[in-house]
Each structure stands twice: as structure tokens, then as C-alpha cells.
Short mmCIF file of C-alpha atoms in Angstrom, two decimals:
data_model
loop_
_atom_site.label_atom_id
_atom_site.label_comp_id
_atom_site.label_asym_id
_atom_site.label_seq_id
_atom_site.Cartn_x
_atom_site.Cartn_y
_atom_site.Cartn_z
CA MET N 122 -4.43 39.66 -1.87
CA SER N 123 -2.21 37.58 0.42
CA GLU N 124 1.23 36.28 -0.54
CA GLU N 125 -0.18 32.74 -0.68
CA ASN N 126 -2.92 33.77 -3.09
CA LEU N 127 -0.35 35.25 -5.47
CA ARG N 128 1.16 31.88 -6.37
CA LEU N 129 -1.13 31.09 -9.31
CA ARG N 130 -0.91 34.69 -10.41
CA ARG N 131 2.89 34.61 -10.38
CA LEU N 132 2.92 31.53 -12.57
CA ALA N 133 0.50 33.15 -15.00
CA LEU N 134 2.65 36.29 -15.10
CA PHE N 135 5.74 34.16 -15.72
CA ASP N 136 3.93 32.60 -18.67
CA ALA N 137 3.00 36.06 -19.94
CA VAL N 138 6.64 37.18 -19.83
CA CYS N 139 7.60 34.03 -21.78
CA ARG N 140 4.93 34.71 -24.40
CA GLU N 141 5.57 38.43 -24.77
CA GLY N 142 9.36 38.19 -24.70
CA GLY N 143 9.94 40.63 -21.88
CA ILE N 144 8.64 42.06 -18.63
CA SER N 145 7.55 45.42 -20.07
CA HIS N 146 5.58 43.80 -22.89
CA ALA N 147 4.00 41.34 -20.45
CA ALA N 148 3.03 44.14 -18.09
CA GLU N 149 1.31 45.96 -20.93
CA ALA N 150 -0.46 42.79 -22.09
CA VAL N 151 -1.90 41.97 -18.64
CA GLY N 152 -2.61 45.53 -17.54
CA LEU N 153 -0.13 45.72 -14.67
CA THR N 154 2.86 47.92 -13.96
CA GLN N 155 6.32 46.75 -14.88
CA PRO N 156 7.50 46.78 -11.22
CA ALA N 157 4.56 44.53 -10.27
CA VAL N 158 5.50 41.95 -12.91
CA SER N 159 9.19 42.21 -12.01
CA LEU N 160 8.38 41.57 -8.35
CA ALA N 161 6.28 38.52 -9.26
CA ILE N 162 9.15 37.05 -11.27
CA LYS N 163 11.60 37.79 -8.46
CA LYS N 164 9.36 36.00 -5.94
CA LEU N 165 9.04 33.04 -8.31
CA GLU N 166 12.81 32.84 -8.74
CA GLU N 167 13.24 32.90 -4.97
CA ALA N 168 10.66 30.14 -4.55
CA PHE N 169 12.42 27.84 -7.03
CA GLY N 170 15.95 28.98 -6.19
CA ALA N 171 16.58 29.57 -9.88
CA VAL N 172 17.40 32.33 -12.31
CA LEU N 173 14.62 32.12 -14.89
CA PHE N 174 15.54 34.93 -17.28
CA GLU N 175 18.63 36.55 -18.69
CA ARG N 176 17.68 40.19 -19.03
CA GLY N 177 19.06 42.37 -21.82
CA TYR N 178 18.22 45.42 -23.87
CA GLY N 179 16.12 43.37 -26.29
CA GLY N 180 13.95 41.78 -23.60
CA SER N 181 14.14 38.71 -21.39
CA ASP N 182 15.48 35.37 -22.60
CA LEU N 183 14.71 32.15 -20.75
CA THR N 184 17.58 30.36 -19.06
CA GLN N 185 17.78 26.56 -19.21
CA GLU N 186 15.98 26.35 -15.86
CA GLY N 187 13.44 28.89 -17.11
CA MET N 188 12.69 26.66 -20.11
CA LEU N 189 12.08 23.68 -17.83
CA LEU N 190 9.68 25.69 -15.70
CA GLN N 191 7.92 27.18 -18.73
CA ARG N 192 7.15 23.71 -20.08
CA ARG N 193 5.47 22.74 -16.82
CA VAL N 194 3.67 26.07 -16.32
CA ARG N 195 2.28 25.93 -19.85
CA ARG N 196 1.01 22.39 -19.25
CA MET N 197 -0.56 23.52 -15.97
CA LEU N 198 -2.34 26.49 -17.52
CA GLU N 199 -3.53 24.49 -20.53
CA GLN N 200 -4.97 21.80 -18.25
CA ILE N 201 -6.77 24.35 -16.07
CA GLU N 202 -8.12 26.18 -19.11
CA SER N 203 -9.31 22.92 -20.65
CA ALA N 204 -11.11 21.95 -17.41
CA VAL N 205 -12.72 25.39 -17.14
CA ALA N 206 -13.73 25.32 -20.82
CA GLU N 207 -15.68 22.10 -20.25
CA LEU N 208 -17.50 23.68 -17.31
CA LEU N 209 -18.37 26.73 -19.39
CA ALA N 210 -19.59 24.54 -22.25
CA GLY N 211 -21.90 22.64 -19.92
CA GLY N 212 -23.06 25.62 -17.86
CA LYS N 213 -25.32 28.59 -18.36
CA SER N 214 -22.66 31.28 -18.47
CA ARG N 215 -21.25 32.31 -21.85
CA ALA N 216 -19.97 35.71 -20.75
CA HIS N 217 -16.29 34.78 -20.55
CA ASP N 218 -13.84 32.48 -22.28
CA ALA N 219 -11.81 29.92 -20.34
CA ALA N 220 -8.61 31.98 -20.30
CA SER N 221 -10.32 35.02 -18.77
CA VAL N 222 -12.05 32.86 -16.15
CA CYS N 223 -8.75 31.24 -15.21
CA ARG N 224 -7.22 34.63 -14.53
CA HIS N 225 -9.75 35.13 -11.74
CA LEU N 226 -9.09 31.80 -9.99
CA THR N 227 -7.26 32.10 -6.67
CA ASP N 228 -5.13 29.63 -4.78
CA ALA N 229 -7.65 29.66 -1.93
CA GLN N 230 -10.49 28.65 -4.24
CA VAL N 231 -8.50 25.89 -5.91
CA ARG N 232 -6.98 24.57 -2.68
CA CYS N 233 -10.33 24.48 -0.87
CA HIS N 234 -12.15 22.86 -3.77
CA ILE N 235 -9.61 20.06 -4.13
CA ALA N 236 -9.75 19.41 -0.37
CA ILE N 237 -13.57 19.29 -0.36
CA ALA N 238 -13.59 16.82 -3.25
CA GLN N 239 -10.89 14.56 -1.83
CA LEU N 240 -12.01 14.58 1.81
CA GLY N 241 -15.75 14.44 1.20
CA SER N 242 -16.94 17.60 2.94
CA ALA N 243 -16.20 21.25 3.58
CA ALA N 244 -15.88 20.50 7.30
CA GLU N 245 -13.10 17.96 6.72
CA ALA N 246 -11.45 20.32 4.23
CA ALA N 247 -11.39 23.12 6.82
CA ARG N 248 -9.94 20.77 9.41
CA GLN N 249 -7.12 19.58 7.14
CA LEU N 250 -6.32 23.03 5.78
CA GLY N 251 -6.37 24.59 9.25
CA ILE N 252 -8.85 27.32 8.33
CA SER N 253 -12.41 28.09 9.37
CA GLN N 254 -15.43 26.47 7.75
CA PRO N 255 -16.84 29.89 6.75
CA ALA N 256 -13.59 30.56 4.84
CA VAL N 257 -13.95 27.24 2.98
CA HIS N 258 -17.62 27.92 2.20
CA ARG N 259 -16.74 31.40 0.95
CA ALA N 260 -14.04 30.03 -1.36
CA ALA N 261 -16.50 27.44 -2.67
CA ARG N 262 -19.16 30.05 -3.42
CA GLU N 263 -16.63 32.29 -5.15
CA LEU N 264 -15.35 29.42 -7.28
CA GLU N 265 -18.86 28.50 -8.44
CA ALA N 266 -19.51 32.13 -9.30
CA THR N 267 -16.22 32.37 -11.20
CA VAL N 268 -16.70 29.25 -13.35
CA GLY N 269 -20.48 29.58 -13.67
CA ALA N 270 -21.21 25.96 -12.72
CA THR N 271 -22.68 24.09 -9.76
CA LEU N 272 -19.88 22.11 -8.13
CA TYR N 273 -21.38 21.11 -4.77
CA ARG N 274 -24.20 19.29 -3.04
CA ARG N 275 -25.51 21.48 -0.25
CA ARG N 276 -27.42 19.94 2.63
CA VAL N 277 -28.51 21.36 5.96
CA HIS N 278 -25.30 20.50 7.78
CA SER N 279 -22.82 19.65 5.03
CA VAL N 280 -21.31 20.68 1.71
CA SER N 281 -19.69 18.11 -0.57
CA ALA N 282 -18.56 18.03 -4.20
CA ASN N 283 -20.98 16.69 -6.80
CA PRO N 284 -19.68 14.50 -9.69
CA VAL N 285 -18.91 17.59 -11.81
CA GLY N 286 -17.06 19.11 -8.87
CA VAL N 287 -15.05 15.94 -8.20
CA GLU N 288 -13.89 15.73 -11.82
CA PHE N 289 -13.02 19.43 -11.84
CA ALA N 290 -11.01 18.97 -8.63
CA ARG N 291 -9.17 16.02 -10.14
CA ARG N 292 -8.14 18.05 -13.16
CA LEU N 293 -7.06 20.98 -10.99
CA ALA N 294 -4.97 18.64 -8.81
CA ILE N 295 -3.27 17.15 -11.87
CA ALA N 296 -2.58 20.66 -13.21
CA LEU N 297 -1.00 21.83 -9.95
CA ASN N 298 1.07 18.65 -9.82
CA GLU N 299 2.98 19.99 -12.82
CA ILE N 300 4.59 22.57 -10.55
CA SER N 301 5.79 19.88 -8.13
CA GLN N 302 7.20 18.05 -11.14
CA ALA N 303 8.88 21.29 -12.25
CA ALA N 304 10.73 21.55 -8.94
CA MET N 305 12.11 18.04 -9.47
CA ASP N 306 13.05 18.86 -13.07
CA LEU N 307 15.10 21.79 -11.82
CA VAL N 308 16.86 19.66 -9.21
CA ALA N 309 17.78 17.10 -11.87
CA ALA N 310 19.04 19.86 -14.20
CA ARG N 311 21.45 21.00 -11.50
CA GLY N 312 23.01 17.55 -11.45
CA LEU N 313 21.71 16.69 -7.99
CA ALA N 314 21.07 12.96 -7.58
CA SER N 315 17.71 13.26 -5.91
CA GLY N 316 14.02 13.24 -6.71
CA GLN N 317 10.77 11.56 -5.79
CA VAL N 318 8.70 8.65 -7.12
CA SER N 319 5.31 7.63 -5.70
CA VAL N 320 4.43 4.04 -6.56
CA GLY N 321 1.17 2.18 -6.06
CA VAL N 322 1.60 -1.59 -5.68
CA LEU N 323 -1.11 -4.17 -6.39
CA PRO N 324 -1.36 -7.57 -4.64
CA LEU N 325 0.84 -10.40 -5.92
CA LEU N 326 3.51 -8.12 -7.35
CA PRO N 327 6.87 -9.83 -6.73
CA GLN N 328 8.35 -7.74 -3.93
CA ARG N 329 11.89 -8.56 -4.95
CA LEU N 330 11.27 -7.06 -8.38
CA LEU N 331 10.35 -3.74 -6.83
CA ALA N 332 13.19 -3.91 -4.28
CA ARG N 333 15.75 -4.55 -7.03
CA THR N 334 14.31 -1.75 -9.14
CA ILE N 335 14.63 0.70 -6.26
CA GLY N 336 18.16 -0.52 -5.57
CA ARG N 337 19.25 0.17 -9.16
CA LEU N 338 17.51 3.55 -9.06
CA GLN N 339 19.36 4.56 -5.88
CA GLU N 340 22.68 3.68 -7.49
CA GLU N 341 21.89 6.30 -10.13
CA TYR N 342 20.07 8.75 -7.81
CA PRO N 343 21.42 8.16 -4.26
CA ASN N 344 19.03 10.60 -2.57
CA VAL N 345 15.86 9.55 -4.36
CA ALA N 346 12.75 9.27 -2.17
CA VAL N 347 10.48 6.39 -3.18
CA THR N 348 7.03 6.14 -1.61
CA ILE N 349 5.30 2.75 -1.81
CA ARG N 350 1.56 2.47 -1.26
CA GLU N 351 -0.08 -0.96 -1.37
CA GLY N 352 -3.79 -1.34 -1.88
CA ALA N 353 -6.73 -2.36 -4.01
CA HIS N 354 -6.78 -1.30 -7.64
CA ALA N 355 -9.79 1.04 -7.36
CA ARG N 356 -8.22 3.09 -4.58
CA LEU N 357 -4.78 3.25 -6.19
CA LEU N 358 -6.31 4.25 -9.52
CA GLU N 359 -8.18 7.11 -7.87
CA ASP N 360 -4.92 8.32 -6.28
CA LEU N 361 -3.17 8.05 -9.65
CA ARG N 362 -5.88 10.07 -11.38
CA PHE N 363 -5.61 12.78 -8.67
CA GLY N 364 -1.82 12.94 -8.99
CA LYS N 365 -1.08 11.40 -5.59
CA LEU N 366 0.70 8.52 -7.32
CA ASP N 367 3.03 8.60 -10.31
CA ILE N 368 2.68 4.97 -11.32
CA ILE N 369 0.85 1.75 -10.40
CA VAL N 370 2.69 -1.56 -10.76
CA GLY N 371 0.92 -4.92 -10.81
CA ALA N 372 -1.55 -7.03 -12.76
CA LEU N 373 -3.13 -5.12 -15.64
CA ARG N 374 -6.89 -5.02 -15.96
CA GLU N 375 -8.91 -7.19 -18.30
CA PRO N 376 -10.21 -5.63 -20.45
CA ARG N 377 -7.58 -2.89 -20.63
CA LEU N 378 -8.40 0.46 -19.06
CA ASP N 379 -9.04 3.66 -20.93
CA GLY N 380 -10.29 7.04 -19.72
CA GLY N 381 -7.05 8.96 -19.37
CA VAL N 382 -4.68 6.19 -18.24
CA ALA N 383 -2.07 4.18 -20.13
CA GLU N 384 -1.12 0.57 -19.35
CA THR N 385 2.23 -0.90 -20.39
CA GLU N 386 2.98 -4.65 -20.27
CA LEU N 387 6.10 -5.94 -18.52
CA PHE N 388 5.72 -9.74 -18.43
CA THR N 389 3.20 -12.55 -18.21
CA ASP N 390 2.78 -14.20 -14.83
CA PRO N 391 0.56 -17.32 -14.89
CA TYR N 392 -1.72 -18.26 -12.02
CA ALA N 393 -1.14 -21.47 -10.08
CA VAL N 394 -3.30 -23.49 -7.69
CA VAL N 395 -1.40 -23.70 -4.40
CA VAL N 396 -1.41 -25.48 -1.03
CA ARG N 397 0.92 -25.38 1.96
CA ARG N 398 4.08 -27.45 1.85
CA GLY N 399 3.20 -30.74 3.57
CA HIS N 400 -0.42 -30.72 2.38
CA ALA N 401 -1.79 -34.12 1.30
CA LEU N 402 -2.03 -32.93 -2.30
CA ALA N 403 1.46 -31.38 -2.35
CA GLY N 404 3.28 -34.64 -3.09
CA ARG N 405 0.94 -36.00 -5.72
CA ARG N 406 2.12 -36.13 -9.30
CA LYS N 407 -1.39 -36.18 -10.72
CA ILE N 408 -4.21 -34.07 -9.35
CA SER N 409 -7.81 -34.62 -10.42
CA ARG N 410 -10.46 -31.94 -10.35
CA LYS N 411 -12.36 -34.06 -7.82
CA ASP N 412 -9.35 -33.77 -5.47
CA LEU N 413 -9.84 -30.00 -5.42
CA THR N 414 -13.37 -30.35 -4.03
CA ALA N 415 -12.27 -32.19 -0.87
CA TYR N 416 -10.74 -29.10 0.77
CA GLY N 417 -11.88 -25.60 1.63
CA TRP N 418 -10.74 -22.65 -0.48
CA VAL N 419 -9.39 -19.25 0.48
CA VAL N 420 -10.44 -16.77 -2.19
CA PRO N 421 -9.91 -13.07 -2.98
CA GLN N 422 -12.75 -10.59 -2.72
CA GLN N 423 -15.11 -10.02 -5.63
CA ASP N 424 -13.41 -6.90 -7.00
CA MET N 425 -10.03 -8.61 -7.56
CA PRO N 426 -8.97 -10.20 -10.89
CA ARG N 427 -7.97 -13.44 -9.17
CA ARG N 428 -11.54 -13.90 -7.97
CA THR N 429 -12.74 -14.15 -11.57
CA VAL N 430 -10.18 -16.87 -12.27
CA VAL N 431 -11.10 -18.71 -9.05
CA GLU N 432 -14.79 -18.68 -10.00
CA LEU N 433 -13.97 -20.06 -13.46
CA MET N 434 -11.90 -22.77 -11.78
CA LEU N 435 -14.60 -23.72 -9.28
CA ALA N 436 -17.18 -23.88 -12.06
CA THR N 437 -15.18 -26.69 -13.74
CA LEU N 438 -15.18 -28.91 -10.63
CA PRO N 439 -17.69 -31.78 -10.14
CA THR N 440 -19.10 -30.05 -7.06
CA ARG N 441 -18.43 -26.59 -5.69
CA PRO N 442 -16.04 -26.78 -2.70
CA ARG N 443 -16.58 -24.78 0.46
CA VAL N 444 -15.18 -21.25 0.54
CA VAL N 445 -13.60 -20.94 3.97
CA VAL N 446 -12.40 -17.34 3.84
CA GLU N 447 -12.88 -14.47 1.43
CA THR N 448 -10.21 -11.80 1.92
CA SER N 449 -8.33 -9.00 0.16
CA SER N 450 -5.39 -9.51 2.54
CA LEU N 451 -2.59 -11.59 1.04
CA ALA N 452 -1.06 -12.06 4.49
CA MET N 453 -4.36 -13.51 5.79
CA MET N 454 -4.60 -15.79 2.79
CA MET N 455 -1.09 -17.11 3.40
CA ALA N 456 -1.80 -17.62 7.10
CA MET N 457 -4.87 -19.69 6.22
CA LEU N 458 -2.81 -21.84 3.87
CA GLU N 459 -0.07 -22.36 6.44
CA GLU N 460 -2.40 -23.26 9.31
CA ASN N 461 -5.10 -25.21 7.45
CA ASP N 462 -5.53 -27.67 4.60
CA CYS N 463 -6.92 -24.98 2.32
CA ILE N 464 -6.38 -24.36 -1.38
CA SER N 465 -5.94 -21.01 -3.07
CA LEU N 466 -4.69 -19.28 -6.20
CA LEU N 467 -1.44 -17.31 -6.47
CA SER N 468 0.81 -16.11 -9.27
CA ARG N 469 3.86 -18.06 -10.39
CA SER N 470 6.22 -15.17 -9.64
CA HIS N 471 4.84 -14.83 -6.12
CA ILE N 472 5.61 -18.48 -5.49
CA LEU N 473 9.12 -18.16 -6.93
CA TYR N 474 10.13 -14.77 -5.53
CA GLY N 475 7.68 -13.90 -2.75
CA ASN N 476 8.25 -14.01 1.00
CA TYR N 477 6.29 -17.27 1.24
CA ARG N 478 8.08 -19.16 -1.53
CA ASN N 479 9.28 -21.82 0.93
CA ASP N 480 5.83 -22.31 2.44
CA VAL N 481 3.62 -23.10 -0.56
CA VAL N 482 3.62 -25.61 -3.40
CA ALA N 483 2.03 -25.23 -6.83
CA LEU N 484 -0.15 -28.20 -7.78
CA ASP N 485 0.21 -29.87 -11.16
CA ILE N 486 -3.03 -28.53 -12.55
CA VAL N 487 -3.59 -25.59 -14.86
CA PRO N 488 -6.38 -23.17 -13.95
CA PRO N 489 -8.60 -21.74 -16.69
CA LYS N 490 -7.52 -18.34 -17.94
CA ALA N 491 -4.10 -19.04 -16.45
CA GLU N 492 -2.26 -16.14 -18.08
CA ARG N 493 -1.96 -12.87 -16.20
CA THR N 494 -0.12 -9.82 -17.42
CA VAL N 495 1.92 -7.65 -15.07
CA GLY N 496 2.73 -4.11 -16.08
CA TYR N 497 2.54 -0.50 -15.00
CA THR N 498 -0.15 2.15 -15.30
CA THR N 499 0.33 5.90 -15.60
CA ARG N 500 -1.85 8.83 -16.55
CA ALA N 501 -1.98 9.14 -20.33
CA ASP N 502 -0.89 12.79 -20.23
CA TRP N 503 1.83 12.29 -17.60
CA LEU N 504 5.22 13.87 -18.23
CA ALA N 505 7.77 12.04 -16.09
CA THR N 506 10.72 13.74 -14.44
CA PRO N 507 14.19 12.27 -15.16
CA VAL N 508 14.07 10.34 -11.87
CA GLN N 509 10.62 8.94 -12.58
CA GLN N 510 11.65 7.94 -16.09
CA ALA N 511 14.74 6.24 -14.67
CA PHE N 512 12.49 4.25 -12.29
CA ILE N 513 10.47 3.00 -15.26
CA GLU N 514 13.60 2.04 -17.21
CA HIS N 515 15.03 0.09 -14.24
CA LEU N 516 11.63 -1.59 -13.72
CA ARG N 517 11.65 -2.73 -17.35
CA GLU N 518 15.22 -3.96 -17.08
CA GLN N 519 14.60 -5.95 -13.89
CA SER N 520 11.44 -7.45 -15.42
CA ARG N 521 13.48 -8.69 -18.40
CA ILE N 522 16.13 -10.16 -16.10
CA ASP N 523 13.67 -11.95 -13.79
CA HIS N 524 11.26 -13.12 -16.48
#
């Protein structure tokens, strides 16, 4: 077995030492020699740059850093075992329990399966991983044999993950993410002001709110790395569920989401009907619903919450106005407002704090279902690092200040 394939095994052996209270007892429990277990622990300590155990005559006691790693490793193993148990419950094989199956999983199998599921095919997985397609196919076959379940759709020229395989890959990715989180926990424990936060941002989030949050976070953690990814809710939610994002900030869904995610409210942010500054309707004190039919509208695409509000609004007008542009791009929407006599719908905070606050005017008319709740979404079982928790606390504080 290659050094790379020993990574999962090392973590499992580390967990065994924690459970058994010493290397010799762990070696006996897993059927390996004491030098083999000692070497695995040494390699793990080198990988994390940490001393994990204090060794004495009575056994091995976890250091503070060892305790932090144990918490994450235990979460990882429990999540993998839970995912495997569901496959075993739904499959034909009853020969092994989840724990014994997990002991036979290799890094190659897990890594290849996650890549196939995320990239859509074994060919793309091989290309990204830099290995041959036969190697990916072999890992896929071995994984199916190990877990006793069908994870792929096989066609003449392609192999892709089926729905069961995609969900299994998601749960494996989340489990492995615990080890990345562990590395950041250890950095924080050493008093180093660094870490990483990956944030998904939905349209209409006040950019200044996020900028101020990051500014306060960097005062506390000067070397923090914050990754911002803007996009549609469906795509960001998929990345969150796969562990590519830590948190999504923006308008919460109606009705509220379930299925393994948690939504937390920050503030209400009403919608407003808007036009460009200088528009014929911009200076009027009283706007009738008939006035709103005389101009074209720029509307969001169908899968966006604002589109539902726009449709409710248009349904209350005497006649349906012309929809000039339908777009998911906020920049395109703003360009249409600036260059044409169009009408659209934005949030109050975007008008007050956004980059275009000097270019648009809110009309004196209240749209139906005007309230909109802004908050953040995380995985329900997510355990934040100190840096990630600090980001959330600063986000809450800035939301209170601004709203």
C-alpha cells in the first residue's frame, strides 16, 4: 500500500490508540504490530506538526492538540460509518457491519469516487486527479465491492455516479472535511492568528456588510484567508452540502430549508420598486399601479425569490407590463435601469449600501410580500473552527449595527 493510501488508515489507527489508551493495546485490538502502529502515529504527528500523545509507563495520554484532532477524527469516522451503514441497509450484502467495511476503504477509492460524483464522469475525474482512467475505474469497482452497493451508471463510453453514489460521495466529502478543519483547529490552538473561511454570497447581499465583517475578522485574525463565491442559491447550496463552502450569506428561503442545513436570521430587508435617478416616476410623490404598467420591467430569473415577488406585483396591476429583460445578473439589471426607463425590484439595503445607491430611487409604493429575511446557512452538523465562529459573530454584530 502506498504512503498516500495510508492516510485513512493512520487516522483510524490514531482513533484506536485513543480508544484503547495506548499503542500496544491498539496494536493488539487491530491485529498489527506495535512498531507498525507507532510508525503510523509518528507519520500523523509529522503531517500535522504536532505532538499528539504523551507516552508513559501506563500508556499514552492525549495532549491538548491530540484532543482537538481526536474530536475531528471521531466525527469523520462516525460520518463515514453512518454513510456506509445506510448503503448496507439498502443493499444485498449483510456479511459485514459498517465499521468492518470502513476499515477496508482506501484513500484511492474515496478520492476517485468523490471526483466522479462532483465532476460527472470517470474521465473527468481521471483528468483532474492526474491518473489513468483504468485506475479510476478500478477504484470504482473496488469501492462498489467493498460497500456492496451499486454507485454508478455505466454506459458504453462513460461511467458516472448514480443518485445513491452522489449522496455517498457528499457524505464522504463532508467526513474528510473534518480533517481540514482539524488542521485549522490546531493552528488556532497554537495562538496563530490565521485560518480559512469559505463564504457563498447570494444576490442583493449588501457588499459593505460583508466587507466590514471581513475587516473586523482580520483585526482579530490578521492572516485569515476568506474566499468569497457569488452565485445562485442552488449551486451554492450544493457546494455547502459537499463541504466546499462553510457558510452561505443572503436571503433565506421561503419556506425554510431542511434536509441537513440550518438557517439563522440576521435582519429583515424589505423589497422596493426602483427606477434610475432621473426617471419620470422618480420625482413623483404618489405612484399609481397604472403608472407601473407604462414602462418595461427587468426581472430576475424564475428560480430566484425576487421573481416570485415580482410576479405577485405584476398580478396586481391593471394590465401586465412588458418584461424587457430576464436575468440572474445584478450588474446587467442595473445597467438596464441606468440606460433605459425600466422598472425593477431591489432590496432596501442594496439601495442604501450597494454600489449603485446613487443611481437608483425607490418609488413610494409597497410591493406585495415586501418583507425579506437575510441570514446565513450552514450544514446542520457543522462544527466551526474558532476562525469560522469568529466570522459568524462579527457578521451578527455588523448586522445589528447596520440594521
